[in-house]
Amino acid sequence: MTEKKSQLCSGANVYTQVPDGGWGWAVAVSFFFVEVFTYGVIKSFGVFFNDLMDSFEESNSKISWIISICVFFLTFTAPLSTILSNRFGHRLVVMAGGLLVSAGMVVASFSQEVYHMYLAIGIISGLGYCFSFLPALTILSQYFDKRRSIVTAAASTGECFAMFAFAPAFTALKESIGWRYSLLLVGLLQLNIVLCGALLRPILIRGPGSPKTTGQENAKEVQYMLENEKTRTSLDSIDSGVELTTSPKNVPGHPAVGLEPKADVEQQVLEKPGPTRGAEKGPLLDFSVLKEKSFICYTLFGLFATLGFFAPSLYIIPLGVSLGIAEDRAALLLSTMAIAEVFGRLGAGFILNSQPIRKVYIELIFVLLLTVSLFAFTFATGFWGLMSCSVLFGVMLGTVAGTHIPLLAEEDVVGIEKMSSAPESTSSFRA
């Protein structure tokens, strides 16, 4: 495998085939921490429910609208995330999302009415969560092929470890400094998403056996090399002066276009060409996935499969308190659920990698078992009953949550070529 490294850290990574590693490991670590500060915080927010009800003197249902609005914007604005990613690049969108997430949480800490939180966490942070999570997941899927299932499952455990750590930490923190300063601290910690976004370098897969082209086509082809083939993000659209370093001997048919030979130097720099009117660019939003019957069916499947994703983690602590369980012990239920989810995600990744049957069929089995675990909560009465249900639900949630979006890259759904638009379209349906 030949990798043409970029001169600058911000440049695109060029490979002759999907690397299944390389810079992809840095992207996987980045996605892990994006999960920590997005879904990890959302799922741990139930720790603050009772405090918010007492402070605002509102019912549980009105407080729950904070997260409901947040999740709605996270999913409904997915097409906007696609448009911005295709126009400015995944990295800049994730970094902007990190700023929005942090700003929303910081503003929420000064809320005087519950509707202030609707605006701050629901809309501002919700939009930021969308910009942070979906582009990061998309570019991670492009760096891996054979290991995609297991790597994505492992990287997505970030939210599980976050829940495990945040539940008792938030409980102790709000008892020490109050819920307002706790939210302020969380908002500042979420600025780490910006650093994670900075590591999301775009990737270009360039086959070694490309046919030669003639004079006029050469210029277009070199311009095309400067575009991220998977995300259709042109470096021309980023006013950052990014320069891409390539080796001319590794680019068939382009010995003299925009390149100046240097002796004994393997890498050379392609200067960013000026904008041309005749340059053809891909659409900012690819609706062709909506013509795929397999995609429509899978989207409807995902719509119903994810209905129960957030409710147990948000309400397990209030439910435990209502059954007479102390709040610190109730927080253990959420932590246990999080650890069980880690095993579910990793286990699902290994099962899908071994592929005993079609991956879509495996996913259907996971969802059926997830449904059973949700029904089990209605029969739980004491601490150990809720603990058992939390473990069962955590495992089954992990199997579905860690695999249902990466499965879009499978050829029997939409394939890797349309992966950049598929997650966003799927998320919009769920809104």
CSV table of C-alpha atoms in Angstrom, one decimal:
chain,number,residue,atom,x,y,z
A,1,MET,CA,0.0,0.0,0.0
A,2,THR,CA,1.4,3.4,-1.0
A,3,GLU,CA,0.6,6.4,1.0
A,4,LYS,CA,1.4,9.9,-0.3
A,5,LYS,CA,1.7,12.0,2.9
A,6,SER,CA,0.8,15.6,2.9
A,7,GLN,CA,3.3,18.3,3.6
A,8,LEU,CA,1.1,19.9,6.2
A,9,CYS,CA,-0.9,18.2,9.0
A,10,SER,CA,-4.0,19.7,7.6
A,11,GLY,CA,-3.6,18.1,4.1
A,12,ALA,CA,-5.5,15.2,2.7
A,13,ASN,CA,-4.2,11.6,3.1
A,14,VAL,CA,-3.9,9.9,-0.3
A,15,TYR,CA,-4.0,6.1,-0.4
A,16,THR,CA,-4.0,3.6,-3.3
A,17,GLN,CA,-6.7,1.6,-1.3
A,18,VAL,CA,-8.7,1.8,1.9
A,19,PRO,CA,-5.9,1.8,4.5
A,20,ASP,CA,-7.6,-0.1,7.3
A,21,GLY,CA,-5.3,1.8,9.7
A,22,GLY,CA,-2.7,4.5,9.2
A,23,TRP,CA,-4.1,7.9,10.2
A,24,GLY,CA,-7.4,6.1,10.6
A,25,TRP,CA,-6.3,5.2,14.2
A,26,ALA,CA,-6.0,8.9,15.1
A,27,VAL,CA,-9.5,9.5,13.6
A,28,ALA,CA,-10.8,6.6,15.7
A,29,VAL,CA,-9.4,8.1,18.9
A,30,SER,CA,-10.9,11.4,17.9
A,31,PHE,CA,-14.3,9.8,17.3
A,32,PHE,CA,-14.1,8.1,20.7
A,33,PHE,CA,-13.8,11.5,22.5
A,34,VAL,CA,-16.4,13.1,20.2
A,35,GLU,CA,-18.7,10.3,21.5
A,36,VAL,CA,-17.7,11.1,25.1
A,37,PHE,CA,-18.7,14.8,24.9
A,38,THR,CA,-21.8,14.3,22.7
A,39,TYR,CA,-23.9,11.2,23.4
A,40,GLY,CA,-22.1,10.6,26.7
A,41,VAL,CA,-23.3,14.0,28.1
A,42,ILE,CA,-26.8,13.6,26.6
A,43,LYS,CA,-27.3,10.2,28.2
A,44,SER,CA,-26.0,11.3,31.5
A,45,PHE,CA,-28.2,14.4,31.6
A,46,GLY,CA,-30.8,12.5,33.6
A,47,VAL,CA,-28.6,13.1,36.7
A,48,PHE,CA,-29.8,16.8,36.7
A,49,PHE,CA,-33.5,16.1,36.2
A,50,ASN,CA,-34.6,16.3,39.8
A,51,ASP,CA,-32.5,19.4,40.4
A,52,LEU,CA,-34.0,21.1,37.4
A,53,MET,CA,-37.5,20.2,38.4
A,54,ASP,CA,-36.9,21.7,41.9
A,55,SER,CA,-35.2,24.8,40.6
A,56,PHE,CA,-37.7,25.7,37.8
A,57,GLU,CA,-40.7,24.2,39.7
A,58,GLU,CA,-41.7,22.3,36.5
A,59,SER,CA,-42.9,18.8,35.9
A,60,ASN,CA,-40.7,15.9,34.7
A,61,SER,CA,-42.3,16.1,31.2
A,62,LYS,CA,-41.4,19.7,30.7
A,63,ILE,CA,-37.8,19.1,31.8
A,64,SER,CA,-37.6,16.1,29.5
A,65,TRP,CA,-38.4,18.4,26.6
A,66,ILE,CA,-34.8,19.8,26.9
A,67,ILE,CA,-33.3,16.5,25.6
A,68,SER,CA,-36.2,15.8,23.3
A,69,ILE,CA,-35.6,19.1,21.4
A,70,CYS,CA,-31.9,18.5,21.5
A,71,VAL,CA,-32.2,15.0,19.9
A,72,PHE,CA,-34.7,16.4,17.4
A,73,PHE,CA,-32.2,19.0,16.2
A,74,LEU,CA,-29.4,16.5,16.3
A,75,THR,CA,-31.2,14.4,13.7
A,76,PHE,CA,-33.4,16.8,11.8
A,77,THR,CA,-30.5,19.1,10.8
A,78,ALA,CA,-28.4,16.2,9.5
A,79,PRO,CA,-28.8,17.3,5.8
A,80,LEU,CA,-27.4,20.7,6.8
A,81,SER,CA,-24.4,18.9,8.3
A,82,THR,CA,-23.9,17.1,5.0
A,83,ILE,CA,-24.1,20.4,2.9
A,84,LEU,CA,-21.6,22.1,5.2
A,85,SER,CA,-19.3,19.1,5.2
A,86,ASN,CA,-19.3,18.9,1.4
A,87,ARG,CA,-18.7,22.6,1.1
A,88,PHE,CA,-16.2,23.3,3.9
A,89,GLY,CA,-14.9,19.8,4.9
A,90,HIS,CA,-15.7,17.5,7.8
A,91,ARG,CA,-12.9,18.9,10.0
A,92,LEU,CA,-14.2,22.5,10.0
A,93,VAL,CA,-17.8,21.4,10.6
A,94,VAL,CA,-16.8,19.2,13.6
A,95,MET,CA,-14.8,22.0,15.1
A,96,ALA,CA,-17.7,24.5,14.6
A,97,GLY,CA,-20.0,21.9,16.2
A,98,GLY,CA,-17.8,21.7,19.2
A,99,LEU,CA,-18.0,25.5,19.7
A,100,LEU,CA,-21.8,25.3,19.4
A,101,VAL,CA,-22.1,22.4,21.9
A,102,SER,CA,-19.9,24.2,24.4
A,103,ALA,CA,-21.7,27.5,24.0
A,104,GLY,CA,-25.1,26.0,24.4
A,105,MET,CA,-24.2,24.2,27.7
A,106,VAL,CA,-22.5,27.3,29.1
A,107,VAL,CA,-25.5,29.5,28.3
A,108,ALA,CA,-27.8,26.9,29.8
A,109,SER,CA,-25.9,27.2,33.2
A,110,PHE,CA,-27.3,30.8,33.4
A,111,SER,CA,-30.9,29.8,32.6
A,112,GLN,CA,-33.7,31.3,34.7
A,113,GLU,CA,-36.6,29.6,33.0
A,114,VAL,CA,-36.9,26.1,31.5
A,115,TYR,CA,-37.5,27.6,28.0
A,116,HIS,CA,-34.1,29.1,28.2
A,117,MET,CA,-32.7,25.6,28.3
A,118,TYR,CA,-34.9,24.7,25.4
A,119,LEU,CA,-33.0,27.3,23.4
A,120,ALA,CA,-29.5,26.7,24.8
A,121,ILE,CA,-29.3,22.9,25.1
A,122,GLY,CA,-32.2,22.0,22.8
A,123,ILE,CA,-31.3,24.2,19.8
A,124,ILE,CA,-27.8,25.5,20.1
A,125,SER,CA,-26.2,22.4,21.6
A,126,GLY,CA,-28.4,20.1,19.5
A,127,LEU,CA,-27.2,21.7,16.3
A,128,GLY,CA,-23.6,21.4,17.6
A,129,TYR,CA,-24.1,17.7,18.4
A,130,CYS,CA,-25.2,17.1,14.8
A,131,PHE,CA,-22.3,18.9,13.4
A,132,SER,CA,-19.9,17.1,15.7
A,133,PHE,CA,-21.1,13.5,15.5
A,134,LEU,CA,-22.2,12.7,12.0
A,135,PRO,CA,-19.2,14.1,10.0
A,136,ALA,CA,-16.8,12.4,12.4
A,137,LEU,CA,-18.6,9.0,12.0
A,138,THR,CA,-18.6,9.4,8.2
A,139,ILE,CA,-14.9,10.1,7.8
A,140,LEU,CA,-14.0,7.2,10.3
A,141,SER,CA,-16.0,4.8,8.0
A,142,GLN,CA,-13.9,5.9,5.1
A,143,TYR,CA,-10.6,5.0,6.7
A,144,PHE,CA,-11.5,1.3,7.3
A,145,ASP,CA,-12.9,-1.5,5.3
A,146,LYS,CA,-12.3,-5.0,6.7
A,147,ARG,CA,-12.0,-3.7,10.2
A,148,ARG,CA,-14.8,-1.2,9.9
A,149,SER,CA,-17.3,-3.0,12.2
A,150,ILE,CA,-14.9,-3.7,15.0
A,151,VAL,CA,-13.1,-0.3,14.9
A,152,THR,CA,-16.4,1.7,14.8
A,153,ALA,CA,-17.8,-0.4,17.6
A,154,ALA,CA,-14.7,0.1,19.7
A,155,ALA,CA,-14.6,3.9,19.0
A,156,SER,CA,-18.3,4.3,19.8
A,157,THR,CA,-17.7,3.0,23.3
A,158,GLY,CA,-16.7,6.5,24.2
A,159,GLU,CA,-20.3,7.4,25.2
A,160,CYS,CA,-20.4,4.2,27.4
A,161,PHE,CA,-17.3,5.1,29.4
A,162,ALA,CA,-18.6,8.6,29.6
A,163,MET,CA,-21.9,7.5,31.1
A,164,PHE,CA,-20.0,5.2,33.6
A,165,ALA,CA,-17.8,8.1,34.7
A,166,PHE,CA,-20.2,11.0,34.4
A,167,ALA,CA,-23.1,9.5,36.3
A,168,PRO,CA,-21.4,9.4,39.7
A,169,ALA,CA,-19.1,12.4,38.9
A,170,PHE,CA,-22.0,14.7,38.0
A,171,THR,CA,-23.9,13.5,41.1
A,172,ALA,CA,-21.0,14.4,43.4
A,173,LEU,CA,-20.2,17.6,41.5
A,174,LYS,CA,-23.7,19.0,41.7
A,175,GLU,CA,-24.0,18.2,45.4
A,176,SER,CA,-20.7,20.1,45.9
A,177,ILE,CA,-21.0,23.2,43.6
A,178,GLY,CA,-24.6,23.0,42.4
A,179,TRP,CA,-26.1,22.1,39.0
A,180,ARG,CA,-25.4,25.5,37.4
A,181,TYR,CA,-21.6,25.4,38.0
A,182,SER,CA,-21.7,21.7,37.0
A,183,LEU,CA,-23.2,22.5,33.6
A,184,LEU,CA,-20.7,25.4,33.2
A,185,LEU,CA,-17.8,23.0,33.8
A,186,VAL,CA,-19.3,20.4,31.4
A,187,GLY,CA,-19.6,23.1,28.7
A,188,LEU,CA,-16.0,24.0,29.1
A,189,LEU,CA,-14.9,20.3,28.9
A,190,GLN,CA,-16.9,20.0,25.6
A,191,LEU,CA,-14.5,22.4,23.9
A,192,ASN,CA,-12.3,19.3,23.5
A,193,ILE,CA,-14.5,18.4,20.5
A,194,VAL,CA,-12.7,21.2,18.7
A,195,LEU,CA,-9.4,19.5,19.2
A,196,CYS,CA,-10.9,16.2,18.1
A,197,GLY,CA,-12.2,17.8,14.9
A,198,ALA,CA,-8.7,19.1,14.1
A,199,LEU,CA,-7.4,15.5,13.7
A,200,LEU,CA,-10.0,14.5,11.1
A,201,ARG,CA,-7.9,14.7,8.0
A,202,PRO,CA,-9.7,14.0,4.7
A,203,ILE,CA,-8.8,10.9,2.8
A,204,LEU,CA,-8.5,10.2,-1.0
A,205,ILE,CA,-8.4,6.7,-2.5
A,206,ARG,CA,-6.5,6.8,-5.7
A,207,GLY,CA,-6.3,3.4,-7.6
A,208,PRO,CA,-2.8,2.6,-9.0
A,209,GLY,CA,-4.2,1.4,-12.4
A,210,SER,CA,-5.9,4.6,-13.6
A,211,PRO,CA,-5.9,5.1,-17.4
A,212,LYS,CA,-3.8,7.9,-18.9
A,213,THR,CA,-5.5,11.0,-19.9
A,214,THR,CA,-4.7,13.7,-22.4
A,215,GLY,CA,-3.7,17.4,-22.0
A,216,GLN,CA,-7.0,19.0,-21.1
A,217,GLU,CA,-8.2,16.1,-19.0
A,218,ASN,CA,-4.9,16.2,-17.0
A,219,ALA,CA,-5.7,19.5,-15.5
A,220,LYS,CA,-9.1,18.3,-14.4
A,221,GLU,CA,-7.7,15.1,-13.0
A,222,VAL,CA,-5.1,16.9,-10.9
A,223,GLN,CA,-7.9,19.2,-9.6
A,224,TYR,CA,-9.9,16.0,-8.8
A,225,MET,CA,-7.0,14.6,-6.9
A,226,LEU,CA,-7.3,17.7,-4.6
A,227,GLU,CA,-10.8,16.7,-3.7
A,228,ASN,CA,-11.8,14.2,-1.1
A,229,GLU,CA,-13.4,11.5,-3.3
A,230,LYS,CA,-15.6,10.2,-0.5
A,231,THR,CA,-16.9,13.4,0.9
A,232,ARG,CA,-16.7,15.5,-2.3
A,233,THR,CA,-15.0,18.2,-0.3
A,234,SER,CA,-12.9,20.5,-2.5
A,235,LEU,CA,-9.8,22.0,-1.0
A,236,ASP,CA,-10.5,25.1,-3.1
A,237,SER,CA,-13.5,25.8,-0.9
A,238,ILE,CA,-11.3,26.0,2.2
A,239,ASP,CA,-9.6,29.4,2.5
A,240,SER,CA,-6.8,27.9,4.6
A,241,GLY,CA,-3.9,27.8,2.1
A,242,VAL,CA,-3.8,24.0,2.3
A,243,GLU,CA,-1.1,22.4,0.1
A,244,LEU,CA,-1.2,18.7,-0.8
A,245,THR,CA,2.1,16.9,-1.1
A,246,THR,CA,2.2,14.0,-3.6
A,247,SER,CA,4.8,12.1,-5.4
A,248,PRO,CA,4.5,12.5,-9.2
A,249,LYS,CA,5.8,9.1,-9.9
A,250,ASN,CA,2.9,7.7,-8.1
A,251,VAL,CA,0.4,9.6,-10.2
A,252,PRO,CA,0.0,7.8,-13.6
A,253,GLY,CA,-0.4,10.1,-16.5
A,254,HIS,CA,0.5,13.4,-14.8
A,255,PRO,CA,4.3,13.9,-15.2
A,256,ALA,CA,4.2,17.6,-15.9
A,257,VAL,CA,0.9,19.1,-14.7
A,258,GLY,CA,1.4,21.7,-11.9
A,259,LEU,CA,4.6,19.8,-10.8
A,260,GLU,CA,8.2,21.0,-10.7
A,261,PRO,CA,10.7,18.1,-10.5
A,262,LYS,CA,13.3,18.1,-7.8
A,263,ALA,CA,16.3,15.7,-7.7
A,264,ASP,CA,16.5,13.1,-4.9
A,265,VAL,CA,13.2,14.3,-3.4
A,266,GLU,CA,10.3,11.8,-3.3
A,267,GLN,CA,7.6,14.2,-2.3
A,268,GLN,CA,6.5,17.4,-4.1
A,269,VAL,CA,3.9,20.0,-3.5
A,270,LEU,CA,0.9,20.8,-5.7
A,271,GLU,CA,0.1,24.4,-5.3
A,272,LYS,CA,-3.6,25.1,-4.8
A,273,PRO,CA,-4.9,26.1,-8.2
A,274,GLY,CA,-7.1,29.2,-8.5
A,275,PRO,CA,-10.8,28.8,-9.0
A,276,THR,CA,-12.0,27.9,-12.5
A,277,ARG,CA,-15.4,28.5,-13.8
A,278,GLY,CA,-15.4,25.3,-15.8
A,279,ALA,CA,-14.6,23.0,-12.9
A,280,GLU,CA,-17.3,20.5,-12.2
A,281,LYS,CA,-18.1,19.9,-8.5
A,282,GLY,CA,-20.3,17.3,-7.0
A,283,PRO,CA,-23.6,18.2,-5.4
A,284,LEU,CA,-23.6,19.6,-1.9
A,285,LEU,CA,-26.3,17.2,-0.9
A,286,ASP,CA,-26.7,13.8,-2.7
A,287,PHE,CA,-30.3,12.7,-2.8
A,288,SER,CA,-29.6,9.7,-5.0
A,289,VAL,CA,-29.6,7.5,-1.9
A,290,LEU,CA,-33.3,8.1,-1.6
A,291,LYS,CA,-33.8,6.1,-4.8
A,292,GLU,CA,-32.3,3.0,-3.2
A,293,LYS,CA,-35.0,0.7,-2.0
A,294,SER,CA,-32.6,-1.0,0.4
A,295,PHE,CA,-31.8,2.4,1.9
A,296,ILE,CA,-35.5,3.3,2.4
A,297,CYS,CA,-36.2,0.0,4.1
A,298,TYR,CA,-33.1,0.3,6.3
A,299,THR,CA,-34.0,3.8,7.2
A,300,LEU,CA,-37.5,2.8,8.4
A,301,PHE,CA,-35.9,-0.1,10.3
A,302,GLY,CA,-33.6,2.4,12.0
A,303,LEU,CA,-36.4,4.8,12.8
A,304,PHE,CA,-38.3,2.2,14.9
A,305,ALA,CA,-35.2,0.5,16.2
A,306,THR,CA,-33.8,3.7,17.8
A,307,LEU,CA,-37.1,4.9,19.5
A,308,GLY,CA,-36.0,3.4,22.8
A,309,PHE,CA,-32.4,4.5,22.7
A,310,PHE,CA,-32.5,7.5,25.1
A,311,ALA,CA,-35.5,6.9,27.5
A,312,PRO,CA,-34.0,4.3,29.8
A,313,SER,CA,-30.7,6.2,30.3
A,314,LEU,CA,-32.5,9.5,31.0
A,315,TYR,CA,-35.2,8.1,33.3
A,316,ILE,CA,-33.4,5.2,35.1
A,317,ILE,CA,-32.3,7.5,38.0
A,318,PRO,CA,-35.7,9.3,38.4
A,319,LEU,CA,-37.3,5.8,38.2
A,320,GLY,CA,-35.0,4.4,40.9
A,321,VAL,CA,-35.7,7.4,43.2
A,322,SER,CA,-39.4,7.0,42.7
A,323,LEU,CA,-39.1,3.4,43.9
A,324,GLY,CA,-37.4,4.5,47.1
A,325,ILE,CA,-33.8,4.0,46.0
A,326,ALA,CA,-31.2,6.6,47.2
A,327,GLU,CA,-30.0,8.9,44.4
A,328,ASP,CA,-26.4,7.8,44.7
A,329,ARG,CA,-27.4,4.1,44.4
A,330,ALA,CA,-29.7,5.0,41.5
A,331,ALA,CA,-26.7,6.6,39.7
A,332,LEU,CA,-25.0,3.2,39.9
A,333,LEU,CA,-27.8,1.8,37.7
A,334,LEU,CA,-26.7,4.2,34.9
A,335,SER,CA,-23.1,3.4,35.4
A,336,THR,CA,-23.8,-0.3,35.2
A,337,MET,CA,-25.9,0.2,32.0
A,338,ALA,CA,-22.9,2.0,30.5
A,339,ILE,CA,-20.4,-0.8,31.2
A,340,ALA,CA,-22.8,-3.4,29.9
A,341,GLU,CA,-23.2,-1.3,26.7
A,342,VAL,CA,-19.4,-1.5,26.2
A,343,PHE,CA,-19.5,-5.3,26.1
A,344,GLY,CA,-22.5,-5.1,23.8
A,345,ARG,CA,-20.7,-2.8,21.3
A,346,LEU,CA,-17.5,-4.8,21.3
A,347,GLY,CA,-19.3,-8.1,21.1
A,348,ALA,CA,-21.4,-6.9,18.1
A,349,GLY,CA,-18.3,-5.7,16.4
A,350,PHE,CA,-16.6,-9.1,16.6
A,351,ILE,CA,-19.8,-10.9,15.5
A,352,LEU,CA,-20.3,-8.7,12.5
A,353,ASN,CA,-16.6,-9.1,11.6
A,354,SER,CA,-16.9,-12.9,11.6
A,355,GLN,CA,-20.1,-12.5,9.6
A,356,PRO,CA,-21.7,-16.0,10.2
A,357,ILE,CA,-24.8,-14.8,8.3
A,358,ARG,CA,-25.7,-11.5,6.5
A,359,LYS,CA,-25.0,-8.5,8.7
A,360,VAL,CA,-28.4,-7.1,8.2
A,361,TYR,CA,-30.0,-10.3,9.6
A,362,ILE,CA,-27.6,-10.2,12.6
A,363,GLU,CA,-28.8,-6.6,13.2
A,364,LEU,CA,-32.5,-7.7,13.2
A,365,ILE,CA,-31.7,-10.3,15.9
A,366,PHE,CA,-30.1,-7.6,18.0
A,367,VAL,CA,-33.1,-5.4,17.7
A,368,LEU,CA,-35.6,-8.1,18.7
A,369,LEU,CA,-33.5,-8.8,21.9
A,370,LEU,CA,-33.4,-5.0,22.6
A,371,THR,CA,-37.2,-4.9,22.5
A,372,VAL,CA,-37.3,-7.7,25.1
A,373,SER,CA,-35.0,-5.8,27.4
A,374,LEU,CA,-37.2,-2.7,27.2
A,375,PHE,CA,-40.3,-4.7,28.2
A,376,ALA,CA,-38.4,-6.1,31.2
A,377,PHE,CA,-38.3,-2.7,32.9
A,378,THR,CA,-42.1,-2.8,33.4
A,379,PHE,CA,-41.7,-5.8,35.8
A,380,ALA,CA,-38.8,-4.4,37.8
A,381,THR,CA,-39.6,-3.2,41.4
A,382,GLY,CA,-36.5,-3.0,43.5
A,383,PHE,CA,-32.8,-2.1,43.1
A,384,TRP,CA,-31.6,-5.5,41.9
A,385,GLY,CA,-34.5,-5.8,39.5
A,386,LEU,CA,-33.6,-2.5,37.9
A,387,MET,CA,-30.0,-3.5,38.0
A,388,SER,CA,-30.7,-6.7,36.0
A,389,CYS,CA,-32.8,-4.8,33.5
A,390,SER,CA,-30.1,-2.2,33.2
A,391,VAL,CA,-27.5,-4.8,32.4
A,392,LEU,CA,-29.7,-6.5,29.8
A,393,PHE,CA,-30.7,-3.3,28.2
A,394,GLY,CA,-27.1,-2.0,28.2
A,395,VAL,CA,-25.8,-5.1,26.3
A,396,MET,CA,-28.5,-5.0,23.7
A,397,LEU,CA,-28.4,-1.3,23.2
A,398,GLY,CA,-24.7,-1.6,22.6
A,399,THR,CA,-25.2,-4.2,19.9
A,400,VAL,CA,-27.6,-2.0,18.0
A,401,ALA,CA,-26.2,1.5,18.7
A,402,GLY,CA,-22.7,0.6,17.7
A,403,THR,CA,-23.5,-1.1,14.4
A,404,HIS,CA,-26.7,0.3,12.8
A,405,ILE,CA,-25.1,3.3,11.1
A,406,PRO,CA,-21.8,1.6,10.0
A,407,LEU,CA,-24.0,-1.0,8.3
A,408,LEU,CA,-25.0,1.7,5.7
A,409,ALA,CA,-21.5,1.2,4.2
A,410,GLU,CA,-22.3,-2.4,3.3
A,411,GLU,CA,-23.0,-3.1,-0.3
A,412,ASP,CA,-26.4,-4.6,0.3
A,413,VAL,CA,-27.5,-1.2,1.8
A,414,VAL,CA,-25.9,1.8,0.1
A,415,GLY,CA,-22.2,1.1,-0.1
A,416,ILE,CA,-19.1,3.1,0.9
A,417,GLU,CA,-19.5,5.4,-2.1
A,418,LYS,CA,-22.6,7.0,-0.8
A,419,MET,CA,-21.7,6.8,2.9
A,420,SER,CA,-21.2,10.5,3.2
A,421,SER,CA,-24.8,11.3,2.5
A,422,ALA,CA,-26.5,8.2,3.9
A,423,PRO,CA,-26.1,8.7,7.7
A,424,GLU,CA,-27.5,12.3,7.5
A,425,SER,CA,-30.5,11.2,5.4
A,426,THR,CA,-31.2,8.4,7.8
A,427,SER,CA,-31.0,10.7,10.8
A,428,SER,CA,-33.4,13.1,9.2
A,429,PHE,CA,-36.1,10.4,8.9
A,430,ARG,CA,-35.7,9.7,12.7
A,431,ALA,CA,-36.4,13.3,13.6
